[in-house]
Coordinates of C-alpha atoms and ligand atoms in Angstrom, one line a residue:
M1125 CA -46.7 -14.9 43.6
N1126 CA -45.3 -14.1 47.0
R1127 CA -42.5 -16.0 46.2
H1128 CA -41.9 -14.2 43.0
R1129 CA -42.0 -10.7 44.7
T1130 CA -39.5 -11.9 47.3
T1131 CA -37.3 -13.3 44.5
C1132 CA -37.7 -10.0 42.6
A1133 CA -36.7 -8.0 45.6
V1134 CA -33.5 -10.1 45.7
L1135 CA -32.9 -9.5 42.1
A1136 CA -33.4 -5.8 42.4
A1137 CA -31.0 -5.6 45.3
L1138 CA -28.4 -7.8 43.1
L1139 CA -28.8 -5.9 39.8
I1140 CA -29.9 -2.6 38.9
G1141 CA -31.2 -2.2 35.5
A1142 CA -32.4 -5.1 33.0
A1143 CA -32.7 -7.6 35.6
A1144 CA -34.5 -5.8 38.3
S1145 CA -36.9 -3.9 35.9
G1146 CA -38.1 -7.3 34.5
C1147 CA -39.8 -7.8 37.6
A1148 CA -42.1 -4.5 37.5
D1149 CA -45.0 -6.3 35.9
G1150 CA -44.8 -9.3 38.1
T1151 CA -44.5 -11.8 35.3
D1152 CA -41.4 -13.9 34.1
E1153 CA -42.6 -14.2 30.7
G1154 CA -42.2 -10.6 29.7
D1155 CA -38.7 -10.6 30.8
A1156 CA -37.1 -12.6 27.9
G1157 CA -38.8 -10.4 25.2
R1158 CA -38.4 -7.1 26.6
H1159 CA -35.0 -7.5 28.1
G1160 CA -32.7 -9.2 25.7
P1161 CA -29.1 -8.7 26.3
A1162 CA -28.2 -5.1 26.3
A1163 CA -25.6 -4.2 23.7
G1164 CA -22.0 -5.4 24.6
Q1165 CA -23.4 -7.5 27.4
S1166 CA -23.5 -11.3 27.4
A1167 CA -26.8 -12.9 26.4
A1168 CA -28.3 -15.1 29.2
A1169 CA -27.8 -18.5 27.7
A1170 CA -30.7 -20.7 29.3
P1171 CA -34.3 -20.2 27.8
P1172 CA -36.6 -18.8 30.7
Q1173 CA -38.1 -21.5 32.8
A1174 CA -41.6 -21.2 34.4
G1175 CA -42.4 -21.4 38.0
P1176 CA -40.2 -21.2 41.1
A1177 CA -37.7 -23.4 39.7
G1178 CA -37.1 -21.1 36.8
I1179 CA -37.0 -18.1 39.1
E1180 CA -34.4 -19.7 41.5
A1181 CA -32.3 -20.7 38.2
R1182 CA -32.4 -17.0 37.1
T1183 CA -31.5 -15.8 40.6
A1184 CA -28.4 -18.1 40.6
R1185 CA -27.5 -16.8 37.2
L1186 CA -27.8 -13.2 38.0
K1187 CA -25.6 -13.9 41.3
Q1188 CA -22.9 -15.4 39.0
E1189 CA -23.1 -12.5 36.5
L1190 CA -22.7 -10.1 39.4
A1191 CA -19.8 -11.9 40.9
A1192 CA -18.1 -11.9 37.4
R1193 CA -18.9 -8.1 36.9
T1194 CA -17.6 -7.5 40.3
A1195 CA -14.4 -9.3 39.7
V1196 CA -13.8 -7.5 36.5
A1197 CA -14.3 -4.0 38.0
K1198 CA -11.9 -5.0 40.8
K1199 CA -9.5 -6.2 38.3
W1200 CA -9.3 -2.9 36.5
G1201 CA -9.4 -0.8 39.7
L1202 CA -13.1 0.8 39.3
A1203 CA -14.4 2.2 42.7
K1204 CA -17.6 0.6 42.1
V1205 CA -19.1 -2.0 39.7
P1206 CA -20.9 -0.3 36.8
L1207 CA -24.4 -0.3 36.6
V1208 CA -26.3 -2.4 33.7
A1209 CA -27.9 -0.3 31.1
P1210 CA -31.6 -1.3 30.3
A1211 CA -32.3 -3.0 26.9
P1212 CA -32.3 -0.5 24.2
P1213 CA -35.7 0.8 23.0
V1214 CA -37.6 -0.9 20.2
E1215 CA -37.9 2.4 18.5
K1216 CA -35.2 5.0 18.6
P1217 CA -36.3 8.4 20.1
H1218 CA -37.2 11.3 17.6
I1219 CA -34.1 13.6 18.1
T1220 CA -34.3 17.2 17.3
T1221 CA -31.6 20.1 17.3
R1222 CA -31.0 21.6 20.6
K1223 CA -32.3 25.0 21.4
G1224 CA -29.9 27.7 20.4
F1225 CA -27.9 25.3 18.2
E1226 CA -30.0 25.8 15.2
V1227 CA -28.8 26.9 11.8
E1228 CA -31.0 28.9 9.2
G1229 CA -33.2 26.7 7.0
G1230 CA -31.8 23.6 9.1
E1231 CA -35.2 22.0 9.7
E1232 CA -34.3 19.1 7.0
L1233 CA -30.8 19.0 8.0
P1234 CA -29.2 16.4 10.6
P1235 CA -30.0 17.3 14.2
V1236 CA -27.2 18.8 16.5
F1237 CA -27.7 17.6 20.1
T1238 CA -25.8 17.1 23.4
T1239 CA -28.5 14.8 25.2
V1240 CA -30.6 11.9 23.7
P1241 CA -34.1 12.3 24.9
T1242 CA -34.8 9.4 27.3
K1243 CA -36.0 9.0 30.8
E1244 CA -33.6 6.1 31.6
R1245 CA -30.7 6.8 33.9
I1246 CA -28.0 6.3 31.0
V1247 CA -25.4 8.3 29.4
F1248 CA -23.2 7.8 26.4
L1249 CA -19.4 7.5 26.1
T1250 CA -17.7 9.2 23.1
M1251 CA -14.0 9.3 22.4
D1252 CA -12.5 11.6 19.9
D1253 CA -9.5 12.2 17.6
G1254 CA -7.4 8.9 17.8
A1255 CA -4.0 10.0 18.8
E1256 CA -3.5 7.5 21.6
K1257 CA -3.9 3.9 20.5
D1258 CA -3.7 2.0 23.9
P1259 CA -4.1 -1.7 23.5
E1260 CA -5.0 -1.7 27.5
L1261 CA -8.3 0.6 26.6
L1262 CA -9.7 -2.0 24.1
R1263 CA -9.2 -4.8 26.6
M1264 CA -10.6 -2.7 29.6
M1265 CA -13.7 -1.6 27.7
S1266 CA -14.5 -5.3 26.5
E1267 CA -14.0 -7.0 29.8
L1268 CA -16.1 -4.2 31.6
K1269 CA -18.5 -4.6 28.8
L1270 CA -18.6 -0.8 28.5
P1271 CA -20.1 0.5 25.2
Y1272 CA -18.6 3.6 23.5
S1273 CA -18.5 5.4 20.1
A1274 CA -15.5 6.7 18.4
F1275 CA -15.2 9.8 16.4
L1276 CA -12.1 9.7 14.3
S1277 CA -9.9 12.4 12.7
D1278 CA -7.9 10.8 9.8
Y1279 CA -4.8 12.7 10.5
E1280 CA -4.6 11.1 14.0
V1281 CA -5.5 7.6 12.9
S1282 CA -4.1 7.0 9.4
D1283 CA -0.7 5.6 10.9
D1284 CA -2.7 2.7 12.3
Y1285 CA -6.1 1.9 11.1
G1286 CA -5.5 -1.7 12.4
Y1287 CA -6.0 -0.5 15.9
F1288 CA -9.5 0.9 15.1
K1289 CA -10.4 -2.2 13.1
D1290 CA -9.6 -4.1 16.4
M1291 CA -11.9 -1.6 18.2
Q1292 CA -14.6 -2.0 15.6
A1293 CA -14.4 -5.8 15.8
R1294 CA -15.2 -5.5 19.5
G1295 CA -18.4 -3.7 18.6
V1296 CA -17.5 0.0 18.7
T1297 CA -18.9 2.2 16.0
L1298 CA -16.6 4.5 14.3
N1299 CA -17.7 7.9 13.3
N1300 CA -16.7 10.8 11.2
H1301 CA -14.8 13.8 13.1
T1302 CA -13.2 15.0 9.7
L1303 CA -9.8 14.5 7.9
N1304 CA -7.7 17.2 9.6
H1305 CA -9.7 18.5 12.6
R1306 CA -9.9 22.3 11.2
Y1307 CA -12.2 24.8 12.4
L1308 CA -15.0 24.2 9.8
P1309 CA -16.9 27.4 10.0
G1310 CA -13.6 29.2 8.8
L1311 CA -13.4 26.9 5.6
S1312 CA -14.9 27.4 2.2
E1313 CA -17.6 25.0 1.0
E1314 CA -15.4 23.1 -1.1
E1315 CA -12.7 22.8 2.0
Q1316 CA -15.5 21.7 4.3
R1317 CA -16.7 19.1 1.7
R1318 CA -13.2 17.7 1.4
E1319 CA -12.9 17.5 5.4
I1320 CA -16.2 15.9 5.9
C1321 CA -17.0 13.9 2.8
G1322 CA -13.3 12.9 2.4
S1323 CA -13.4 11.5 5.9
Q1324 CA -16.6 9.4 5.0
D1325 CA -14.7 7.8 2.0
K1326 CA -11.6 7.2 4.2
I1327 CA -13.4 5.4 6.9
E1328 CA -15.6 3.4 4.5
K1329 CA -12.1 2.4 2.6
H1330 CA -10.3 1.5 5.6
L1331 CA -13.0 0.1 8.0
G1332 CA -15.8 -1.1 5.5
K1333 CA -18.6 1.0 6.8
R1334 CA -19.8 4.6 5.9
P1335 CA -20.7 6.5 9.1
V1336 CA -23.9 7.9 9.8
L1337 CA -22.7 10.1 12.9
F1338 CA -20.5 13.0 12.5
R1339 CA -19.0 15.5 15.1
P1340 CA -17.4 18.6 14.0
P1341 CA -14.1 19.5 15.6
Y1342 CA -14.6 21.8 18.7
G1343 CA -18.2 21.4 18.2
N1344 CA -18.1 24.3 15.8
Y1345 CA -20.2 24.2 12.6
N1346 CA -22.6 26.4 10.2
G1347 CA -25.3 25.7 7.8
D1348 CA -22.8 24.3 5.1
T1349 CA -21.3 22.0 7.4
L1350 CA -24.7 20.2 8.1
R1351 CA -25.8 20.5 4.4
I1352 CA -22.6 18.8 3.3
A1353 CA -22.6 16.3 6.0
K1354 CA -26.2 15.4 5.0
S1355 CA -25.2 14.9 1.4
C1356 CA -22.5 12.4 2.0
G1357 CA -24.6 10.2 4.4
I1358 CA -24.6 11.8 7.9
K1359 CA -27.9 11.5 9.7
A1360 CA -27.1 13.2 13.1
V1361 CA -24.6 15.3 14.8
P1362 CA -24.0 14.4 18.4
L1363 CA -22.0 17.0 20.5
W1364 CA -21.5 16.5 24.1
A1365 CA -22.8 17.6 27.5
A1366 CA -19.8 16.8 29.7
E1367 CA -16.2 16.0 29.1
A1368 CA -14.0 13.6 30.9
F1369 CA -10.5 13.6 31.9
P1370 CA -8.2 11.5 34.1
D1371 CA -8.6 13.8 37.1
H1372 CA -11.9 16.0 36.7
M1373 CA -14.9 16.4 34.6
E1374 CA -15.9 19.6 32.7
W1375 CA -19.7 20.3 32.4
R1376 CA -21.6 22.2 29.8
E1377 CA -24.7 22.9 32.1
W1378 CA -24.9 25.3 34.9
D1379 CA -25.7 22.5 37.4
R1380 CA -22.6 20.6 36.8
D1381 CA -24.4 17.4 36.8
L1382 CA -25.3 14.5 34.5
H1383 CA -28.9 14.0 33.1
P1384 CA -30.7 11.0 31.5
G1385 CA -29.3 10.7 27.9
D1386 CA -26.3 13.0 28.3
I1387 CA -23.6 12.5 26.0
V1388 CA -20.0 12.4 27.4
L1389 CA -16.9 13.3 25.5
T1390 CA -13.3 12.3 26.0
H1391 CA -10.4 12.0 23.9
F1392 CA -7.9 9.2 22.8
R1393 CA -5.0 10.7 24.8
G1394 CA -2.1 9.6 26.7
R1395 CA 0.4 10.8 29.5
E1396 CA 2.0 13.3 26.9
D1397 CA -1.4 15.1 26.9
W1398 CA -3.0 14.8 30.3
D1399 CA -1.9 13.3 33.9
G1400 CA -2.9 9.7 33.4
S1401 CA -3.5 6.8 31.1
M1402 CA -6.8 6.0 29.1
A1403 CA -7.5 3.6 31.9
D1404 CA -7.2 6.4 34.6
M1405 CA -9.7 8.5 32.5
I1406 CA -12.3 5.5 32.4
R1407 CA -11.8 4.9 36.2
N1408 CA -12.7 8.6 36.9
V1409 CA -15.4 9.0 34.5
M1410 CA -17.0 5.7 35.6
K1411 CA -16.7 6.8 39.3
T1412 CA -18.8 9.9 38.4
I1413 CA -21.2 8.0 36.3
T1414 CA -21.7 5.2 38.9
D1415 CA -21.8 7.4 41.8
K1416 CA -24.5 9.4 40.2
G1417 CA -26.6 6.4 39.6
Y1418 CA -26.2 6.0 35.9
A1419 CA -25.3 3.3 33.5
V1420 CA -23.5 3.5 30.2
A1421 CA -25.5 2.8 27.0
R1422 CA -24.7 2.5 23.4
L1423 CA -25.2 5.7 21.4
E1424 CA -26.1 3.7 18.2
D1425 CA -28.9 1.9 19.9
Y1426 CA -30.6 5.4 20.5
V1427 CA -29.4 7.5 17.6
Ligands
ZN1300 ZN1 -11.6 16.6 18.2

């Protein structure tokens, strides 16, 4: 038992997140069941062994994994090795619309929120529009095993759905951000339907899956928006608590900080739009996230 505790201290020092928290109840057995591989992260190949030999084997494996993650972080120029998110919850949290974001009669409509209710020190990365199709981003995120979700606007992506098919094959969920990125509250019900449900149809046609998440352009919507979105298959409307750029962050909250479950927005942009590449933006946002002690989790595991 003592030996187990000592080893757990070593594990905790090595890896924050799934591996370390597996020691909390002092048993090895619980570990395999509760902490399967986090989405986008590699599964531990060997079945758990009992006793000191098993603990040592696991320590060796974790050391190896940490060395690999350190090497990848260094390769991509990250200031620190990203923290590992805990395994997703067995049951998704119940999400309600953020106070002040309600529409009249909206009780049965998809919830609009900027933060997912959780106590874990995790945040979610989301990327919008789709103008910049940088192959380096796909490689970088895959190698770093960082989950993110995309919200696509057809007019930005229709010239190259192949890029997003590749992204999807790497485990990224592609969601609805309308056909033409219009200011929805200024449109008639029929125009909104075309923008929102038209995007559902296009994404399903080109990428084989009908989205369940929708983000209105600029975060602007009205009751029609949510009713129409629901009518064509949308279950939730995640907005964002912070926005990432290559050289700074913008914050929704007065404390200018991250909070457990915060959704972070960024965009598929390149040097034409901002001062840096997609990789520069990821380096910047990951420095903020890791410095503040957060890991990146997959939005679809919680919503
Ligand atoms: Zn947008």
